[in-house]
mmCIF file of C-alpha atoms and ligand atoms in Angstrom:
data_model
loop_
_atom_site.group_PDB
_atom_site.id
_atom_site.type_symbol
_atom_site.label_atom_id
_atom_site.label_comp_id
_atom_site.label_asym_id
_atom_site.label_seq_id
_atom_site.Cartn_x
_atom_site.Cartn_y
_atom_site.Cartn_z
ATOM 1 C CA MET A 1 27.012 0.993 1.274
ATOM 2 C CA ALA A 2 25.431 4.421 1.137
ATOM 3 C CA GLU A 3 25.776 6.578 4.194
ATOM 4 C CA ALA A 4 23.650 5.237 7.037
ATOM 5 C CA LEU A 5 21.722 7.658 9.261
ATOM 6 C CA PRO A 6 23.128 7.636 12.797
ATOM 7 C CA LEU A 7 21.080 6.606 15.813
ATOM 8 C CA GLY A 8 18.965 9.485 17.054
ATOM 9 C CA SER A 9 18.307 10.850 13.548
ATOM 10 C CA THR A 10 14.804 12.050 12.769
ATOM 11 C CA ILE A 11 12.573 10.323 10.223
ATOM 12 C CA GLY A 12 9.872 12.632 8.832
ATOM 13 C CA ILE A 13 6.633 10.893 7.864
ATOM 14 C CA LEU A 14 4.023 12.532 5.638
ATOM 15 C CA GLY A 15 0.631 11.247 6.768
ATOM 16 C CA GLY A 16 -0.621 10.379 10.222
ATOM 17 C CA GLY A 17 -2.698 7.210 9.774
ATOM 18 C CA GLN A 18 -2.104 3.743 11.170
ATOM 19 C CA LEU A 19 0.762 3.081 8.767
ATOM 20 C CA GLY A 20 2.562 6.189 10.017
ATOM 21 C CA ARG A 21 1.886 5.079 13.575
ATOM 22 C CA MET A 22 3.366 1.612 13.033
ATOM 23 C CA LEU A 23 6.340 3.068 11.112
ATOM 24 C CA SER A 24 6.960 5.452 13.993
ATOM 25 C CA LEU A 25 6.887 2.615 16.544
ATOM 26 C CA ALA A 26 9.348 0.592 14.453
ATOM 27 C CA ALA A 27 11.638 3.612 14.049
ATOM 28 C CA SER A 28 11.649 4.198 17.814
ATOM 29 C CA ARG A 29 12.695 0.592 18.371
ATOM 30 C CA LEU A 30 15.715 1.198 16.118
ATOM 31 C CA GLY A 31 16.692 4.330 18.037
ATOM 32 C CA PHE A 32 15.296 6.963 15.668
ATOM 33 C CA LYS A 33 12.982 9.868 16.368
ATOM 34 C CA THR A 34 9.991 10.427 14.117
ATOM 35 C CA HIS A 35 8.226 13.630 13.114
ATOM 36 C CA ILE A 36 4.702 13.209 11.735
ATOM 37 C CA TYR A 37 3.192 15.770 9.327
ATOM 38 C CA CYS A 38 -0.571 15.582 8.896
ATOM 39 C CA PRO A 39 -3.377 18.131 8.537
ATOM 40 C CA ASP A 40 -5.763 16.142 10.755
ATOM 41 C CA PRO A 41 -5.186 16.896 14.469
ATOM 42 C CA ASP A 42 -6.797 13.559 15.440
ATOM 43 C CA SER A 43 -4.282 11.440 13.519
ATOM 44 C CA PRO A 44 -3.505 8.097 15.208
ATOM 45 C CA ALA A 45 0.239 8.504 14.553
ATOM 46 C CA PHE A 46 0.372 11.623 16.744
ATOM 47 C CA GLU A 47 -0.218 9.384 19.775
ATOM 48 C CA VAL A 48 3.170 7.685 19.513
ATOM 49 C CA THR A 49 5.640 10.543 18.995
ATOM 50 C CA PRO A 50 5.900 14.037 20.487
ATOM 51 C CA HIS A 51 7.230 15.570 17.249
ATOM 52 C CA LYS A 52 4.442 16.681 14.972
ATOM 53 C CA THR A 53 3.243 19.272 12.504
ATOM 54 C CA VAL A 54 -0.493 19.827 12.077
ATOM 55 C CA ALA A 55 -0.774 21.801 8.844
ATOM 56 C CA PRO A 56 -2.224 21.525 5.346
ATOM 57 C CA TYR A 57 -0.089 19.835 2.691
ATOM 58 C CA ASP A 58 0.316 23.151 0.841
ATOM 59 C CA ASN A 59 1.675 25.165 3.795
ATOM 60 C CA GLU A 60 5.177 25.898 2.504
ATOM 61 C CA ALA A 61 6.499 27.387 5.738
ATOM 62 C CA ALA A 62 5.364 24.331 7.692
ATOM 63 C CA LEU A 63 6.794 21.983 5.044
ATOM 64 C CA LEU A 64 10.151 23.771 5.151
ATOM 65 C CA ALA A 65 10.332 23.537 8.938
ATOM 66 C CA PHE A 66 9.377 19.841 8.696
ATOM 67 C CA ALA A 67 12.122 19.268 6.108
ATOM 68 C CA GLU A 68 14.660 21.018 8.356
ATOM 69 C CA ALA A 69 13.635 18.883 11.343
ATOM 70 C CA SER A 70 13.915 15.609 9.358
ATOM 71 C CA ASP A 71 17.047 13.768 8.206
ATOM 72 C CA VAL A 72 14.962 11.801 5.708
ATOM 73 C CA VAL A 73 11.290 12.152 4.699
ATOM 74 C CA THR A 74 8.985 9.308 3.696
ATOM 75 C CA TYR A 75 5.251 8.787 3.045
ATOM 76 C CA GLU A 76 2.687 6.580 4.688
ATOM 77 C CA PHE A 77 0.058 7.080 1.972
ATOM 78 C CA GLU A 78 0.461 7.332 -1.787
ATOM 79 C CA ASN A 79 -1.858 10.275 -2.329
ATOM 80 C CA VAL A 80 0.533 12.840 -0.902
ATOM 81 C CA PRO A 81 -0.087 15.741 -3.317
ATOM 82 C CA ALA A 82 2.544 15.757 -6.065
ATOM 83 C CA SER A 83 3.076 19.476 -5.383
ATOM 84 C CA THR A 84 3.908 18.719 -1.721
ATOM 85 C CA ALA A 85 6.437 16.033 -2.612
ATOM 86 C CA GLY A 86 7.829 18.261 -5.379
ATOM 87 C CA PHE A 87 8.255 21.148 -2.924
ATOM 88 C CA LEU A 88 10.023 18.906 -0.386
ATOM 89 C CA HIS A 89 12.419 17.536 -3.013
ATOM 90 C CA GLY A 90 15.513 19.644 -2.362
ATOM 91 C CA PRO A 91 14.873 20.890 1.165
ATOM 92 C CA ALA A 92 14.433 17.262 2.290
ATOM 93 C CA LEU A 93 15.934 13.895 1.400
ATOM 94 C CA LEU A 94 12.866 12.052 0.049
ATOM 95 C CA ARG A 95 12.711 8.247 0.092
ATOM 96 C CA PRO A 96 11.216 6.738 -1.944
ATOM 97 C CA PHE A 97 11.985 9.378 -4.563
ATOM 98 C CA HIS A 98 9.011 11.631 -5.369
ATOM 99 C CA SER A 99 8.822 10.559 -9.033
ATOM 100 C CA VAL A 100 7.483 7.186 -7.802
ATOM 101 C CA LEU A 101 4.289 8.984 -6.773
ATOM 102 C CA SER A 102 3.553 10.166 -10.300
ATOM 103 C CA VAL A 103 3.456 6.502 -11.360
ATOM 104 C CA SER A 104 1.504 5.097 -8.433
ATOM 105 C CA GLN A 105 -1.030 7.942 -8.118
ATOM 106 C CA ASP A 106 -2.473 7.417 -11.582
ATOM 107 C CA ARG A 107 -3.840 3.984 -12.508
ATOM 108 C CA LEU A 108 -3.231 4.588 -16.227
ATOM 109 C CA ALA A 109 0.368 5.729 -15.734
ATOM 110 C CA GLU A 110 0.950 2.805 -13.374
ATOM 111 C CA LYS A 111 -0.412 0.203 -15.804
ATOM 112 C CA ALA A 112 1.597 1.707 -18.683
ATOM 113 C CA PHE A 113 4.785 1.709 -16.589
ATOM 114 C CA ILE A 114 4.331 -1.940 -15.612
ATOM 115 C CA ALA A 115 3.208 -3.186 -19.040
ATOM 116 C CA GLU A 116 6.152 -1.420 -20.723
ATOM 117 C CA ARG A 117 8.443 -3.583 -18.587
ATOM 118 C CA GLY A 118 6.836 -6.713 -20.057
ATOM 119 C CA ILE A 119 4.762 -7.498 -16.955
ATOM 120 C CA PRO A 120 1.081 -8.293 -17.606
ATOM 121 C CA VAL A 121 -1.683 -6.069 -16.202
ATOM 122 C CA ALA A 122 -5.501 -6.397 -16.351
ATOM 123 C CA PRO A 123 -7.040 -5.563 -19.743
ATOM 124 C CA HIS A 124 -8.124 -1.914 -19.634
ATOM 125 C CA TRP A 125 -9.140 1.128 -21.617
ATOM 126 C CA ALA A 126 -8.750 4.839 -20.822
ATOM 127 C CA ILE A 127 -12.128 6.574 -20.463
ATOM 128 C CA ARG A 128 -11.672 10.301 -20.957
ATOM 129 C CA SER A 129 -15.084 11.082 -22.494
ATOM 130 C CA LEU A 130 -18.504 9.460 -22.762
ATOM 131 C CA ASP A 131 -17.637 8.495 -26.353
ATOM 132 C CA ASP A 132 -14.928 6.127 -25.116
ATOM 133 C CA ILE A 133 -17.407 3.951 -23.218
ATOM 134 C CA ALA A 134 -19.163 1.901 -25.909
ATOM 135 C CA PRO A 135 -16.009 0.773 -27.763
ATOM 136 C CA ALA A 136 -14.256 0.041 -24.463
ATOM 137 C CA LEU A 137 -17.089 -2.102 -23.140
ATOM 138 C CA ARG A 138 -17.297 -3.939 -26.469
ATOM 139 C CA ALA A 139 -13.575 -4.667 -26.383
ATOM 140 C CA LEU A 140 -13.374 -5.653 -22.714
ATOM 141 C CA GLY A 141 -16.664 -7.545 -22.406
ATOM 142 C CA SER A 142 -19.340 -7.115 -19.790
ATOM 143 C CA PRO A 143 -19.397 -6.663 -16.876
ATOM 144 C CA ALA A 144 -16.326 -4.481 -16.455
ATOM 145 C CA ILE A 145 -15.084 -2.234 -13.658
ATOM 146 C CA MET A 146 -15.026 1.536 -13.957
ATOM 147 C CA LYS A 147 -12.351 3.099 -11.732
ATOM 148 C CA THR A 148 -11.172 6.641 -11.130
ATOM 149 C CA THR A 149 -7.569 6.884 -12.244
ATOM 150 C CA ARG A 150 -6.687 8.857 -9.105
ATOM 151 C CA LEU A 151 -7.469 8.841 -5.367
ATOM 152 C CA GLY A 152 -9.273 5.492 -5.195
ATOM 153 C CA TYR A 153 -8.715 3.256 -2.158
ATOM 154 C CA ASP A 154 -10.492 0.476 -0.262
ATOM 155 C CA GLY A 155 -12.963 -0.043 -3.113
ATOM 156 C CA LYS A 156 -13.854 3.669 -3.244
ATOM 157 C CA GLY A 157 -13.972 5.343 -6.657
ATOM 158 C CA GLN A 158 -14.902 2.185 -8.534
ATOM 159 C CA ARG A 159 -18.061 0.427 -9.704
ATOM 160 C CA LYS A 160 -18.932 -2.724 -11.605
ATOM 161 C CA VAL A 161 -20.868 -1.843 -14.789
ATOM 162 C CA ALA A 162 -22.744 -4.214 -17.111
ATOM 163 C CA THR A 163 -24.145 -1.888 -19.779
ATOM 164 C CA VAL A 164 -23.182 1.306 -21.610
ATOM 165 C CA GLU A 165 -25.905 3.119 -19.627
ATOM 166 C CA GLU A 166 -24.474 1.928 -16.317
ATOM 167 C CA ALA A 167 -20.973 2.933 -17.390
ATOM 168 C CA LYS A 168 -22.239 6.386 -18.399
ATOM 169 C CA ALA A 169 -23.908 6.780 -14.995
ATOM 170 C CA ALA A 170 -20.632 5.818 -13.311
ATOM 171 C CA PHE A 171 -18.825 8.335 -15.527
ATOM 172 C CA THR A 172 -20.984 11.187 -14.248
ATOM 173 C CA GLU A 173 -21.281 10.027 -10.627
ATOM 174 C CA LEU A 174 -17.760 8.850 -9.711
ATOM 175 C CA LYS A 175 -15.149 11.480 -8.847
ATOM 176 C CA PRO A 176 -12.587 12.555 -9.961
ATOM 177 C CA SER A 177 -12.423 11.943 -13.724
ATOM 178 C CA PRO A 178 -10.829 10.605 -15.907
ATOM 179 C CA PHE A 179 -11.407 6.875 -15.575
ATOM 180 C CA VAL A 180 -10.068 3.535 -16.557
ATOM 181 C CA LEU A 181 -12.414 0.715 -17.543
ATOM 182 C CA GLU A 182 -11.006 -2.691 -16.616
ATOM 183 C CA GLY A 183 -12.126 -6.064 -17.869
ATOM 184 C CA LEU A 184 -13.397 -8.260 -15.041
ATOM 185 C CA VAL A 185 -10.512 -10.630 -14.346
ATOM 186 C CA PRO A 186 -11.719 -14.189 -13.576
ATOM 187 C CA PHE A 187 -9.027 -14.625 -10.952
ATOM 188 C CA ALA A 188 -8.637 -17.806 -8.909
ATOM 189 C CA ARG A 189 -7.155 -15.839 -6.020
ATOM 190 C CA GLU A 190 -5.481 -12.557 -5.137
ATOM 191 C CA ILE A 191 -1.980 -12.329 -3.704
ATOM 192 C CA SER A 192 0.459 -9.596 -2.809
ATOM 193 C CA VAL A 193 4.199 -9.443 -2.525
ATOM 194 C CA ILE A 194 5.819 -6.953 -0.181
ATOM 195 C CA LEU A 195 9.456 -6.204 -0.744
ATOM 196 C CA ALA A 196 12.086 -3.805 0.471
ATOM 197 C CA ARG A 197 14.811 -2.272 -1.646
ATOM 198 C CA GLY A 198 17.763 -0.588 -0.019
ATOM 199 C CA VAL A 199 19.727 2.490 -1.041
ATOM 200 C CA ASP A 200 22.383 0.131 -2.450
ATOM 201 C CA GLY A 201 19.823 -1.730 -4.616
ATOM 202 C CA SER A 202 19.704 -4.835 -2.429
ATOM 203 C CA THR A 203 16.262 -6.394 -2.003
ATOM 204 C CA ALA A 204 14.512 -8.498 0.635
ATOM 205 C CA VAL A 205 11.167 -10.066 -0.221
ATOM 206 C CA PHE A 206 8.500 -11.368 2.157
ATOM 207 C CA ASP A 207 6.526 -14.519 1.341
ATOM 208 C CA ALA A 208 3.450 -13.879 -0.825
ATOM 209 C CA ALA A 209 0.178 -13.378 1.066
ATOM 210 C CA GLU A 210 -3.207 -14.544 -0.189
ATOM 211 C CA ASN A 211 -5.756 -11.759 0.194
ATOM 212 C CA VAL A 212 -9.521 -11.892 0.557
ATOM 213 C CA HIS A 213 -11.556 -8.697 0.220
ATOM 214 C CA ARG A 214 -14.973 -7.949 1.690
ATOM 215 C CA ASP A 215 -16.961 -4.992 0.321
ATOM 216 C CA GLY A 216 -13.823 -3.819 -1.536
ATOM 217 C CA ILE A 217 -11.784 -3.719 1.704
ATOM 218 C CA LEU A 218 -9.035 -6.187 2.602
ATOM 219 C CA HIS A 219 -10.502 -8.725 5.045
ATOM 220 C CA THR A 220 -7.744 -11.328 5.524
ATOM 221 C CA SER A 221 -4.173 -11.976 4.398
ATOM 222 C CA THR A 222 -3.123 -15.615 4.731
ATOM 223 C CA VAL A 223 0.452 -16.889 4.598
ATOM 224 C CA PRO A 224 1.459 -19.230 3.098
ATOM 225 C CA ALA A 225 -0.676 -18.456 0.044
ATOM 226 C CA ASN A 226 -2.218 -21.393 -1.774
ATOM 227 C CA ILE A 227 -0.037 -21.013 -4.887
ATOM 228 C CA SER A 228 2.615 -23.091 -6.602
ATOM 229 C CA ALA A 229 6.329 -22.469 -6.110
ATOM 230 C CA GLU A 230 6.470 -21.335 -9.770
ATOM 231 C CA THR A 231 3.751 -18.721 -9.276
ATOM 232 C CA ALA A 232 5.419 -17.504 -6.087
ATOM 233 C CA ALA A 233 8.763 -17.165 -7.876
ATOM 234 C CA LEU A 234 7.119 -15.308 -10.774
ATOM 235 C CA ALA A 235 5.458 -12.852 -8.363
ATOM 236 C CA VAL A 236 8.796 -12.165 -6.668
ATOM 237 C CA ASP A 237 10.427 -11.693 -10.053
ATOM 238 C CA HIS A 238 7.768 -9.197 -11.212
ATOM 239 C CA ALA A 239 7.837 -7.251 -7.938
ATOM 240 C CA THR A 240 11.635 -7.063 -7.904
ATOM 241 C CA LYS A 241 11.704 -5.898 -11.507
ATOM 242 C CA ILE A 242 9.148 -3.133 -10.794
ATOM 243 C CA ALA A 243 11.119 -1.928 -7.752
ATOM 244 C CA SER A 244 14.371 -1.853 -9.633
ATOM 245 C CA HIS A 245 12.901 0.038 -12.625
ATOM 246 C CA LEU A 246 11.514 2.622 -10.176
ATOM 247 C CA GLN A 247 14.961 2.913 -8.512
ATOM 248 C CA TYR A 248 12.873 2.315 -5.430
ATOM 249 C CA VAL A 249 14.061 2.815 -1.852
ATOM 250 C CA GLY A 250 11.791 1.530 0.923
ATOM 251 C CA VAL A 251 8.976 -0.993 1.158
ATOM 252 C CA LEU A 252 6.775 -1.552 -1.900
ATOM 253 C CA GLY A 253 3.543 -3.566 -2.100
ATOM 254 C CA VAL A 254 2.546 -5.266 -5.365
ATOM 255 C CA GLU A 255 -0.950 -6.769 -5.691
ATOM 256 C CA PHE A 256 -1.587 -9.552 -8.204
ATOM 257 C CA PHE A 257 -4.502 -11.473 -9.647
ATOM 258 C CA VAL A 258 -3.656 -15.194 -9.953
ATOM 259 C CA LEU A 259 -5.401 -16.872 -12.893
ATOM 260 C CA ALA A 260 -6.507 -20.521 -12.923
ATOM 261 C CA ASP A 261 -3.337 -21.583 -14.788
ATOM 262 C CA GLY A 262 -1.110 -19.924 -12.179
ATOM 263 C CA SER A 263 -0.202 -16.941 -14.383
ATOM 264 C CA LEU A 264 -0.250 -13.435 -12.905
ATOM 265 C CA LEU A 265 -1.593 -9.979 -13.686
ATOM 266 C CA VAL A 266 -0.493 -6.985 -11.628
ATOM 267 C CA ASN A 267 -3.528 -5.231 -10.133
ATOM 268 C CA GLU A 268 -1.758 -2.299 -8.513
ATOM 269 C CA ILE A 269 1.322 -1.179 -6.624
ATOM 270 C CA ALA A 270 1.591 0.770 -3.385
ATOM 271 C CA PRO A 271 4.746 2.801 -2.679
ATOM 272 C CA ARG A 272 4.630 2.218 1.069
ATOM 273 C CA VAL A 273 4.119 -0.356 3.762
ATOM 274 C CA HIS A 274 0.945 -2.256 2.955
ATOM 275 C CA ASN A 275 -2.081 -3.580 4.809
ATOM 276 C CA SER A 276 -1.460 -7.041 3.339
ATOM 277 C CA GLY A 277 1.979 -6.977 5.001
ATOM 278 C CA HIS A 278 0.737 -6.466 8.561
ATOM 279 C CA TRP A 279 1.224 -10.202 9.216
ATOM 280 C CA THR A 280 4.995 -9.678 9.035
ATOM 281 C CA GLU A 281 5.039 -7.933 12.434
ATOM 282 C CA ALA A 282 3.855 -11.149 14.101
ATOM 283 C CA VAL A 283 5.902 -13.847 12.382
ATOM 284 C CA CYS A 284 8.940 -12.439 10.563
ATOM 285 C CA VAL A 285 12.426 -11.815 11.907
ATOM 286 C CA THR A 286 12.183 -8.284 10.499
ATOM 287 C CA ASP A 287 8.723 -6.841 9.799
ATOM 288 C CA GLN A 288 7.716 -4.525 6.954
ATOM 289 C CA PHE A 289 7.769 -1.415 9.159
ATOM 290 C CA GLU A 290 11.295 -1.969 10.427
ATOM 291 C CA GLN A 291 12.331 -2.934 6.906
ATOM 292 C CA HIS A 292 11.043 0.364 5.497
ATOM 293 C CA ILE A 293 12.827 2.378 8.180
ATOM 294 C CA ARG A 294 16.067 0.446 7.604
ATOM 295 C CA ALA A 295 15.833 1.007 3.845
ATOM 296 C CA ILE A 296 15.188 4.747 3.963
ATOM 297 C CA ALA A 297 17.821 5.219 6.687
ATOM 298 C CA GLY A 298 20.439 3.585 4.463
ATOM 299 C CA TRP A 299 20.774 0.720 6.926
ATOM 300 C CA PRO A 300 21.242 -2.896 5.817
ATOM 301 C CA LEU A 301 17.915 -4.625 5.159
ATOM 302 C CA GLY A 302 16.703 -7.119 7.743
ATOM 303 C CA ASP A 303 15.890 -10.812 7.463
ATOM 304 C CA PRO A 304 12.375 -11.344 6.014
ATOM 305 C CA THR A 305 12.271 -15.011 7.022
ATOM 306 C CA ARG A 306 8.835 -16.172 8.205
ATOM 307 C CA LEU A 307 8.849 -18.269 11.381
ATOM 308 C CA ALA A 308 5.172 -19.348 11.518
ATOM 309 C CA ASP A 309 1.966 -19.537 9.500
ATOM 310 C CA VAL A 310 -0.398 -16.629 9.992
ATOM 311 C CA VAL A 311 -3.745 -15.121 9.085
ATOM 312 C CA MET A 312 -4.035 -11.349 9.412
ATOM 313 C CA GLU A 313 -7.638 -10.246 9.970
ATOM 314 C CA ASN A 314 -8.576 -6.593 9.593
ATOM 315 C CA LEU A 315 -10.932 -5.154 12.206
ATOM 316 C CA ILE A 316 -13.303 -2.784 10.451
ATOM 317 C CA GLY A 317 -15.591 -0.283 12.197
ATOM 318 C CA ASP A 318 -17.112 -1.606 15.415
ATOM 319 C CA GLU A 319 -15.286 -4.954 15.082
ATOM 320 C CA ILE A 320 -12.501 -3.257 17.053
ATOM 321 C CA ALA A 321 -14.624 -3.406 20.212
ATOM 322 C CA ALA A 322 -14.228 -7.207 20.214
ATOM 323 C CA ILE A 323 -10.445 -7.083 20.774
ATOM 324 C CA PRO A 324 -10.417 -7.751 24.534
ATOM 325 C CA GLY A 325 -12.665 -10.798 24.094
ATOM 326 C CA ARG A 326 -10.628 -12.300 21.246
ATOM 327 C CA LEU A 327 -7.183 -12.589 22.770
ATOM 328 C CA ALA A 328 -6.881 -16.368 22.562
ATOM 329 C CA VAL A 329 -3.535 -18.167 22.469
ATOM 330 C CA GLY A 330 -1.680 -17.357 19.242
ATOM 331 C CA ILE A 331 -3.439 -14.053 18.623
ATOM 332 C CA ARG A 332 -1.451 -10.850 18.412
ATOM 333 C CA PRO A 333 -3.605 -7.697 18.384
ATOM 334 C CA GLN A 334 -2.896 -4.250 17.030
ATOM 335 C CA ALA A 335 -5.334 -1.371 17.611
ATOM 336 C CA TYR A 336 -4.735 1.871 15.753
ATOM 337 C CA GLY A 337 -6.010 4.152 18.513
ATOM 338 C CA LYS A 338 -8.567 5.888 16.298
ATOM 339 C CA ALA A 339 -10.948 8.001 18.343
ATOM 340 C CA GLU A 340 -13.972 7.357 16.160
ATOM 341 C CA SER A 341 -15.143 4.092 14.635
ATOM 342 C CA ARG A 342 -17.045 4.384 11.349
ATOM 343 C CA PRO A 343 -18.403 1.682 9.009
ATOM 344 C CA GLY A 344 -15.663 0.700 6.558
ATOM 345 C CA ARG A 345 -12.900 2.350 8.626
ATOM 346 C CA LYS A 346 -9.826 0.239 9.394
ATOM 347 C CA MET A 347 -9.524 0.278 13.207
ATOM 348 C CA GLY A 348 -7.010 -2.470 13.945
ATOM 349 C CA HIS A 349 -6.072 -6.035 13.097
ATOM 350 C CA LEU A 350 -5.465 -9.425 14.653
ATOM 351 C CA ASN A 351 -2.703 -11.798 13.642
ATOM 352 C CA HIS A 352 -3.666 -15.450 14.149
ATOM 353 C CA ILE A 353 -0.388 -17.348 14.484
ATOM 354 C CA THR A 354 -0.073 -21.137 13.986
ATOM 355 C CA PRO A 355 2.947 -23.447 13.672
ATOM 356 C CA LYS A 356 4.735 -23.346 10.340
ATOM 357 C CA THR A 357 3.606 -25.896 7.768
ATOM 358 C CA PRO A 358 6.716 -27.978 6.954
ATOM 359 C CA GLY A 359 8.083 -27.209 3.497
ATOM 360 C CA LYS A 360 5.934 -24.089 3.020
HETATM 361 P P1 AMP B 401 -8.368 -2.076 -6.423
HETATM 362 O O1 AMP B 401 -8.748 -0.877 -5.609
HETATM 363 O O2 AMP B 401 -8.158 -1.771 -7.846
HETATM 364 O O3 AMP B 401 -7.234 -2.847 -5.814
HETATM 365 O O4 AMP B 401 -9.644 -3.061 -6.332
HETATM 366 C C1 AMP B 401 -10.098 -3.594 -5.114
HETATM 367 C C2 AMP B 401 -10.542 -5.035 -5.304
HETATM 368 O O5 AMP B 401 -11.599 -5.109 -6.290
HETATM 369 C C3 AMP B 401 -9.464 -5.951 -5.856
HETATM 370 O O6 AMP B 401 -8.598 -6.385 -4.848
HETATM 371 C C4 AMP B 401 -10.313 -7.055 -6.460
HETATM 372 O O7 AMP B 401 -10.848 -7.907 -5.443
HETATM 373 C C5 AMP B 401 -11.457 -6.291 -7.083
HETATM 374 N N1 AMP B 401 -11.097 -5.912 -8.466
HETATM 375 C C6 AMP B 401 -10.514 -4.760 -8.849
HETATM 376 N N2 AMP B 401 -10.283 -4.736 -10.178
HETATM 377 C C7 AMP B 401 -10.720 -5.914 -10.658
HETATM 378 C C8 AMP B 401 -10.757 -6.516 -11.967
HETATM 379 N N3 AMP B 401 -10.307 -5.860 -13.055
HETATM 380 N N4 AMP B 401 -11.284 -7.760 -12.074
HETATM 381 C C9 AMP B 401 -11.757 -8.422 -11.001
HETATM 382 N N5 AMP B 401 -11.758 -7.920 -9.737
HETATM 383 C C10 AMP B 401 -11.251 -6.679 -9.563
#
């Protein structure tokens, strides 16, 4: 067993959104302190810990002080600038290791990394110039989906295109370039697998969740997913293989498309706790937030066993205002404490808990 951080150690978290907030709460429960680093003074994570740095991600003096204050540093979002993570490597103990970001921040690098390990990904084509569009669309079929290779999230930075003209318009209007054009996958459903990998290489995997998106944003995650035992085992196998090839430490989310025959394509990976794992806080012995903290602290991983069935429902924009009126039996709420509600902004979630289906 690698050296475990003692109680009272400080976990540094880059990013101050809801994931940082929930990580901080879980860390406190285990007896750790957390220090949040985020440029935005209104970050929801600042509400739950007194230790914070409000500074840009390229402020080296602030980063150094943050590294000195932290016994281990982790991320709550994958778009931490590579230069920031690179600068912190050395002054800080970074978990997961910063090289993971170079894979997960670039859709093309990510797909290549996964495909090279023999795991199927969606058919795709790199679009670096306008000349790439016509052959790519011919090869992939129409419609297809044009995506920025970097900085996309919650359906942002991507557009469905049916013709070369539409793809060219997307090329000039979406930011930043370059792009990847993906064939439209005729999936039967979408699932995700959240797993934790410890410093010693041990893994703990949560049950697969079935995910439904609305306007490109996750709407619900339902567990158990409506998939066969074989498909579930294959998803766990793929996710475990990806984590081990990345020498990963922490919680990793892997999103899959499930085809009609039960086979799987990896859509994307997220090197952090994941929205489609928020159900774990309501129904698992150890939730994804505690699991991430345990992993990066060098502690033994917890028990991911699920004790009930659950549907996690995201509350987007003004839907958050309904929380007080929706607290029926079996509902566990989580509000992120964001000062301002905007359309498309994740404001909180509800976990709808029901008795466990026997055998599932
Ligand atoms: P992404 O940001 O790549 O995870 O895409 C967000 C959502 O768009 C996915 O969860 C799918 O619902 C849909 N989507 C993305 N790429 C594809 C694809 N190649 N084929 C079909 N649907 C897709």
